[in-house]
PDB file of C-alpha atoms in Angstrom:
ATOM      1  CA  MET U   1     -23.340  -8.587 -26.724  1.00 36.00           C
ATOM      2  CA  THR U   2     -22.395  -5.369 -28.500  1.00 40.00           C
ATOM      3  CA  ALA U   3     -20.382  -5.266 -31.687  1.00 43.00           C
ATOM      4  CA  GLY U   4     -16.614  -5.261 -31.227  1.00 43.00           C
ATOM      5  CA  ARG U   5     -16.622  -6.635 -27.647  1.00 39.00           C
ATOM      6  CA  SER U   6     -15.877 -10.164 -26.598  1.00 41.00           C
ATOM      7  CA  ALA U   7     -17.848 -12.106 -24.002  1.00 41.00           C
ATOM      8  CA  ALA U   8     -14.965 -11.788 -21.496  1.00 45.00           C
ATOM      9  CA  GLU U   9     -14.989  -7.989 -21.802  1.00 43.00           C
ATOM     10  CA  GLU U  10     -18.765  -7.921 -21.280  1.00 40.00           C
ATOM     11  CA  GLN U  11     -18.550  -9.808 -17.966  1.00 54.00           C
ATOM     12  CA  ARG U  12     -15.645  -7.841 -16.510  1.00 57.00           C
ATOM     13  CA  VAL U  13     -16.469  -6.417 -13.073  1.00 63.00           C
ATOM     14  CA  PRO U  14     -14.377  -3.532 -11.667  1.00 70.00           C
ATOM     15  CA  GLY U  15     -12.058  -4.779  -8.939  1.00 80.00           C
ATOM     16  CA  ARG U  16     -12.671  -8.462  -9.622  1.00 85.00           C
ATOM     17  CA  VAL U  17      -9.371 -10.156 -10.372  1.00 84.00           C
ATOM     18  CA  ALA U  18     -10.338 -13.838 -10.408  1.00 85.00           C
ATOM     19  CA  VAL U  19     -13.384 -16.111 -10.475  1.00 89.00           C
ATOM     20  CA  GLY U  20     -12.970 -19.822 -10.037  1.00 90.00           C
ATOM     21  CA  THR U  21     -12.111 -22.573  -7.579  1.00 90.00           C
ATOM     22  CA  ILE U  22      -9.463 -22.539  -4.864  1.00 90.00           C
ATOM     23  CA  THR U  23      -6.986 -25.217  -5.937  1.00 91.00           C
ATOM     24  CA  ARG U  24      -4.406 -24.944  -3.175  1.00 90.00           C
ATOM     25  CA  ILE U  25      -3.636 -22.974  -0.043  1.00 91.00           C
ATOM     26  CA  GLY U  26      -0.030 -22.134   0.822  1.00 89.00           C
ATOM     27  CA  VAL U  27       1.784 -21.776   4.119  1.00 91.00           C
ATOM     28  CA  VAL U  28       1.172 -18.541   6.009  1.00 89.00           C
ATOM     29  CA  ARG U  29       4.251 -16.321   5.875  1.00 89.00           C
ATOM     30  CA  GLN U  30       5.298 -13.026   7.436  1.00 89.00           C
ATOM     31  CA  GLU U  31       5.908  -9.691   5.685  1.00 83.00           C
ATOM     32  CA  PRO U  32       6.795  -6.235   7.002  1.00 79.00           C
ATOM     33  CA  PRO U  33       3.741  -3.962   7.334  1.00 73.00           C
ATOM     34  CA  ALA U  34       5.285  -0.934   5.590  1.00 71.00           C
ATOM     35  CA  ARG U  35       5.776  -0.721   1.875  1.00 75.00           C
ATOM     36  CA  ARG U  36       9.238  -0.023   0.543  1.00 80.00           C
ATOM     37  CA  THR U  37       7.854   2.600  -1.855  1.00 84.00           C
ATOM     38  CA  THR U  38       6.605   4.671   1.090  1.00 85.00           C
ATOM     39  CA  LEU U  39      10.098   4.745   2.592  1.00 85.00           C
ATOM     40  CA  LEU U  40      11.642   5.629  -0.770  1.00 90.00           C
ATOM     41  CA  ALA U  41       9.129   8.450  -1.288  1.00 91.00           C
ATOM     42  CA  ALA U  42       9.901   9.905   2.156  1.00 91.00           C
ATOM     43  CA  TRP U  43      13.651   9.774   1.527  1.00 91.00           C
ATOM     44  CA  GLY U  44      13.186  11.300  -1.932  1.00 93.00           C
ATOM     45  CA  CYS U  45      11.145  14.235  -0.623  1.00 91.00           C
ATOM     46  CA  ALA U  46      13.685  14.778   2.175  1.00 92.00           C
ATOM     47  CA  ALA U  47      16.543  14.791  -0.355  1.00 93.00           C
ATOM     48  CA  ILE U  48      14.713  17.371  -2.490  1.00 92.00           C
ATOM     49  CA  ALA U  49      14.156  19.609   0.565  1.00 91.00           C
ATOM     50  CA  VAL U  50      17.834  19.399   1.548  1.00 91.00           C
ATOM     51  CA  ALA U  51      18.960  20.101  -2.031  1.00 91.00           C
ATOM     52  CA  GLU U  52      16.709  23.156  -2.138  1.00 89.00           C
ATOM     53  CA  ALA U  53      18.146  24.311   1.194  1.00 89.00           C
ATOM     54  CA  ALA U  54      21.661  23.928  -0.224  1.00 89.00           C
ATOM     55  CA  LEU U  55      20.606  26.057  -3.201  1.00 87.00           C
ATOM     56  CA  SER U  56      19.014  28.775  -1.047  1.00 87.00           C
ATOM     57  CA  PRO U  57      22.197  30.784  -0.195  1.00 87.00           C
ATOM     58  CA  LEU U  58      22.851  31.253  -3.910  1.00 86.00           C
ATOM     59  CA  VAL U  59      19.341  32.565  -4.517  1.00 83.00           C
ATOM     60  CA  GLY U  60      18.474  34.552  -1.405  1.00 78.00           C
ATOM     61  CA  GLY U  61      21.485  34.724   0.851  1.00 82.00           C
ATOM     62  CA  VAL U  62      21.940  33.663   4.445  1.00 84.00           C
ATOM     63  CA  SER U  63      18.468  34.751   5.575  1.00 84.00           C
ATOM     64  CA  LEU U  64      16.851  32.384   3.089  1.00 87.00           C
ATOM     65  CA  LEU U  65      19.197  29.611   4.212  1.00 88.00           C
ATOM     66  CA  ALA U  66      18.114  30.212   7.825  1.00 89.00           C
ATOM     67  CA  LYS U  67      14.436  29.968   6.848  1.00 88.00           C
ATOM     68  CA  ALA U  68      15.042  26.754   4.872  1.00 89.00           C
ATOM     69  CA  VAL U  69      16.979  25.200   7.747  1.00 91.00           C
ATOM     70  CA  LEU U  70      14.175  26.172  10.137  1.00 92.00           C
ATOM     71  CA  VAL U  71      11.569  24.465   7.919  1.00 92.00           C
ATOM     72  CA  ILE U  72      13.699  21.308   7.671  1.00 91.00           C
ATOM     73  CA  ALA U  73      14.351  21.291  11.434  1.00 93.00           C
ATOM     74  CA  VAL U  74      10.639  21.575  12.256  1.00 93.00           C
ATOM     75  CA  VAL U  75       9.730  18.778   9.841  1.00 93.00           C
ATOM     76  CA  THR U  76      12.553  16.596  11.169  1.00 92.00           C
ATOM     77  CA  ALA U  77      11.279  17.094  14.729  1.00 93.00           C
ATOM     78  CA  ALA U  78       7.726  16.231  13.639  1.00 93.00           C
ATOM     79  CA  VAL U  79       8.899  13.076  11.822  1.00 92.00           C
ATOM     80  CA  LEU U  80      10.924  11.981  14.845  1.00 91.00           C
ATOM     81  CA  ALA U  81       7.895  12.534  17.098  1.00 92.00           C
ATOM     82  CA  VAL U  82       5.684  10.472  14.788  1.00 89.00           C
ATOM     83  CA  HIS U  83       8.166   7.604  14.781  1.00 84.00           C
ATOM     84  CA  ARG U  84       8.871   7.795  18.505  1.00 89.00           C
ATOM     85  CA  TRP U  85       5.258   7.690  19.675  1.00 86.00           C
ATOM     86  CA  GLY U  86       3.823   5.564  16.894  1.00 78.00           C
ATOM     87  CA  PRO U  87       3.390   1.809  17.354  1.00 77.00           C
ATOM     88  CA  LYS U  88       6.212  -0.534  16.407  1.00 78.00           C
ATOM     89  CA  PRO U  89       4.243  -3.360  14.828  1.00 79.00           C
ATOM     90  CA  GLY U  90       5.638  -6.740  14.054  1.00 79.00           C
ATOM     91  CA  GLU U  91       5.242  -8.703  10.877  1.00 84.00           C
ATOM     92  CA  VAL U  92       1.927  -9.154   9.040  1.00 86.00           C
ATOM     93  CA  ASP U  93       0.494 -12.588   8.214  1.00 88.00           C
ATOM     94  CA  VAL U  94       0.148 -13.268   4.489  1.00 90.00           C
ATOM     95  CA  HIS U  95      -2.137 -16.135   3.433  1.00 91.00           C
ATOM     96  CA  PRO U  96      -1.279 -17.310  -0.118  1.00 93.00           C
ATOM     97  CA  PHE U  97      -3.736 -19.326  -2.199  1.00 93.00           C
ATOM     98  CA  TRP U  98      -4.372 -20.089  -5.867  1.00 93.00           C
ATOM     99  CA  VAL U  99      -7.623 -19.817  -7.833  1.00 93.00           C
ATOM    100  CA  LYS U 100      -8.176 -21.717 -11.095  1.00 92.00           C
ATOM    101  CA  ASP U 101     -10.714 -20.156 -13.454  1.00 88.00           C
ATOM    102  CA  VAL U 102     -12.850 -21.854 -16.117  1.00 87.00           C
ATOM    103  CA  THR U 103     -10.159 -21.414 -18.770  1.00 88.00           C
ATOM    104  CA  GLY U 104      -7.709 -23.398 -16.649  1.00 87.00           C
ATOM    105  CA  ALA U 105      -5.493 -20.437 -15.782  1.00 89.00           C
ATOM    106  CA  GLU U 106      -4.283 -20.343 -12.197  1.00 91.00           C
ATOM    107  CA  HIS U 107      -4.199 -16.988 -10.383  1.00 91.00           C
ATOM    108  CA  PRO U 108      -1.925 -16.517  -7.349  1.00 93.00           C
ATOM    109  CA  CYS U 109      -3.662 -14.568  -4.571  1.00 92.00           C
ATOM    110  CA  ARG U 110      -2.525 -13.159  -1.222  1.00 92.00           C
ATOM    111  CA  ALA U 111      -4.678 -12.162   1.761  1.00 91.00           C
ATOM    112  CA  ARG U 112      -2.720  -9.825   4.093  1.00 89.00           C
ATOM    113  CA  GLY U 113      -3.553  -9.497   7.767  1.00 87.00           C
ATOM    114  CA  VAL U 114      -6.227 -11.208   9.841  1.00 88.00           C
ATOM    115  CA  VAL U 115      -8.659 -13.328   7.835  1.00 86.00           C
ATOM    116  CA  PRO U 116     -11.927 -13.678   9.784  1.00 84.00           C
ATOM    117  CA  HIS U 117     -13.382 -17.207   9.683  1.00 80.00           C
ATOM    118  CA  ASP U 118     -10.214 -18.413   7.852  1.00 82.00           C
ATOM    119  CA  LEU U 119      -9.907 -18.948   4.122  1.00 86.00           C
ATOM    120  CA  PRO U 120     -12.472 -21.221   2.451  1.00 87.00           C
ATOM    121  CA  PRO U 121     -11.229 -24.801   1.961  1.00 88.00           C
ATOM    122  CA  GLU U 122      -9.778 -26.092  -1.290  1.00 89.00           C
ATOM    123  CA  GLY U 123     -12.402 -26.823  -3.939  1.00 88.00           C
ATOM    124  CA  THR U 124     -14.604 -23.872  -2.964  1.00 89.00           C
ATOM    125  CA  GLY U 125     -15.814 -21.581  -5.732  1.00 91.00           C
ATOM    126  CA  VAL U 126     -14.851 -17.956  -5.110  1.00 92.00           C
ATOM    127  CA  GLN U 127     -14.815 -14.477  -6.572  1.00 91.00           C
ATOM    128  CA  VAL U 128     -11.679 -12.526  -5.656  1.00 91.00           C
ATOM    129  CA  TYR U 129     -11.775  -8.716  -5.534  1.00 92.00           C
ATOM    130  CA  GLY U 130      -8.673  -6.577  -5.106  1.00 91.00           C
ATOM    131  CA  ARG U 131      -5.758  -5.517  -7.262  1.00 89.00           C
ATOM    132  CA  VAL U 132      -2.898  -7.232  -9.023  1.00 88.00           C
ATOM    133  CA  ASP U 133       0.538  -6.094  -7.830  1.00 86.00           C
ATOM    134  CA  ARG U 134       3.806  -5.952  -9.770  1.00 84.00           C
ATOM    135  CA  SER U 135       4.647  -9.579  -9.020  1.00 85.00           C
ATOM    136  CA  GLY U 136       1.445 -10.699 -10.749  1.00 86.00           C
ATOM    137  CA  SER U 137      -0.354 -11.958  -7.647  1.00 87.00           C
ATOM    138  CA  ALA U 138      -3.702 -10.562  -6.578  1.00 88.00           C
ATOM    139  CA  LEU U 139      -3.789  -8.692  -3.273  1.00 89.00           C
ATOM    140  CA  VAL U 140      -7.197  -9.655  -1.865  1.00 90.00           C
ATOM    141  CA  ARG U 141      -9.569  -6.945  -0.644  1.00 91.00           C
ATOM    142  CA  GLU U 142     -12.655  -9.156  -0.575  1.00 90.00           C
ATOM    143  CA  LEU U 143     -13.363 -12.840  -1.177  1.00 90.00           C
ATOM    144  CA  ILE U 144     -16.911 -14.053  -1.871  1.00 90.00           C
ATOM    145  CA  THR U 145     -17.688 -17.776  -1.882  1.00 89.00           C
ATOM    146  CA  ASP U 146     -20.388 -19.438  -4.009  1.00 89.00           C
ATOM    147  CA  ASP U 147     -22.637 -19.786  -0.948  1.00 87.00           C
ATOM    148  CA  GLY U 148     -22.468 -16.001  -0.361  1.00 87.00           C
ATOM    149  CA  ARG U 149     -19.994 -15.898   2.537  1.00 89.00           C
ATOM    150  CA  VAL U 150     -17.871 -12.737   2.430  1.00 89.00           C
ATOM    151  CA  CYS U 151     -14.301 -12.698   3.733  1.00 88.00           C
ATOM    152  CA  ARG U 152     -12.457  -9.371   4.079  1.00 90.00           C
ATOM    153  CA  PRO U 153      -8.849  -9.590   5.313  1.00 90.00           C
ATOM    154  CA  ARG U 154      -7.882  -6.704   7.598  1.00 90.00           C
ATOM    155  CA  LEU U 155      -4.571  -5.463   8.893  1.00 86.00           C
ATOM    156  CA  PRO U 156      -4.421  -5.273  12.692  1.00 86.00           C
ATOM    157  CA  LEU U 157      -4.730  -1.752  14.144  1.00 87.00           C
ATOM    158  CA  PRO U 158      -1.005  -1.273  14.976  1.00 86.00           C
ATOM    159  CA  GLN U 159      -0.056  -2.109  11.378  1.00 86.00           C
ATOM    160  CA  ARG U 160      -2.679   0.288  10.011  1.00 86.00           C
ATOM    161  CA  ILE U 161      -1.420   3.058  12.290  1.00 87.00           C
ATOM    162  CA  ALA U 162       2.180   2.356  11.235  1.00 85.00           C
ATOM    163  CA  ARG U 163       1.197   2.570   7.547  1.00 85.00           C
ATOM    164  CA  GLY U 164      -0.587   5.854   8.253  1.00 88.00           C
ATOM    165  CA  ALA U 165       2.514   7.148  10.040  1.00 88.00           C
ATOM    166  CA  GLY U 166       4.586   6.288   6.978  1.00 88.00           C
ATOM    167  CA  LEU U 167       2.210   8.212   4.728  1.00 90.00           C
ATOM    168  CA  LEU U 168       2.264  11.136   7.184  1.00 92.00           C
ATOM    169  CA  THR U 169       6.067  11.140   6.972  1.00 92.00           C
ATOM    170  CA  VAL U 170       5.889  11.355   3.183  1.00 93.00           C
ATOM    171  CA  ALA U 171       3.371  14.200   3.434  1.00 94.00           C
ATOM    172  CA  LEU U 172       5.536  16.104   5.933  1.00 94.00           C
ATOM    173  CA  TRP U 173       8.656  15.855   3.782  1.00 93.00           C
ATOM    174  CA  ALA U 174       6.712  16.742   0.621  1.00 94.00           C
ATOM    175  CA  GLY U 175       5.328  19.782   2.454  1.00 93.00           C
ATOM    176  CA  ALA U 176       8.850  20.740   3.538  1.00 92.00           C
ATOM    177  CA  SER U 177      10.172  20.537  -0.008  1.00 93.00           C
ATOM    178  CA  LEU U 178       7.238  22.618  -1.272  1.00 93.00           C
ATOM    179  CA  ALA U 179       7.714  25.180   1.519  1.00 91.00           C
ATOM    180  CA  VAL U 180      11.426  25.601   0.741  1.00 90.00           C
ATOM    181  CA  ALA U 181      10.634  25.837  -2.991  1.00 90.00           C
ATOM    182  CA  TRP U 182       8.043  28.487  -2.192  1.00 91.00           C
ATOM    183  CA  LEU U 183      10.663  30.401  -0.200  1.00 87.00           C
ATOM    184  CA  LEU U 184      13.055  30.157  -3.153  1.00 86.00           C
ATOM    185  CA  VAL U 185      10.439  31.539  -5.559  1.00 87.00           C
ATOM    186  CA  LEU U 186       9.361  34.388  -3.262  1.00 82.00           C
ATOM    187  CA  SER U 187      12.933  35.526  -2.617  1.00 72.00           C
ATOM    188  CA  ARG U 188      13.377  36.689  -6.213  1.00 64.00           C
TER     189      ARG U 188
END
């Protein structure tokens, strides 16, 4: 052990959020596949693009307004096409469980999507890899049992496509706001 570091800091593994024993397994519940932050980001980028379009007649006249409206119309059509032809997935299964480590602290964990071979039973020693969200529970990316079995929860394909469509929507609106800003800068 090096000077100035504790034993807990020495054994920290990137991505590992808990090591211990599964103490209890909760009831499977349903959650929407899309994140609320993705929707808020898309609406925010769209609002910025519309605000820039409203500012364009003051900066570059009617011709700049026409260009800004054209950019917004094309992006709106693309977003509508993505949402029309993209899958409409249902809810995602969330498997909650709790892991107690050697210090006695209990860590809430959630496995989203399909869990191959089910979760290990209570009393099984596990290492949980993933990230801790704002609520304080660990979102599981990988679960390794003491006997070496690896469990990786996966979202079903329609949910993954829907999440990708949401990110594409954010990218399209961000591109629209950048394009209108670029038009505003070039018109001077």
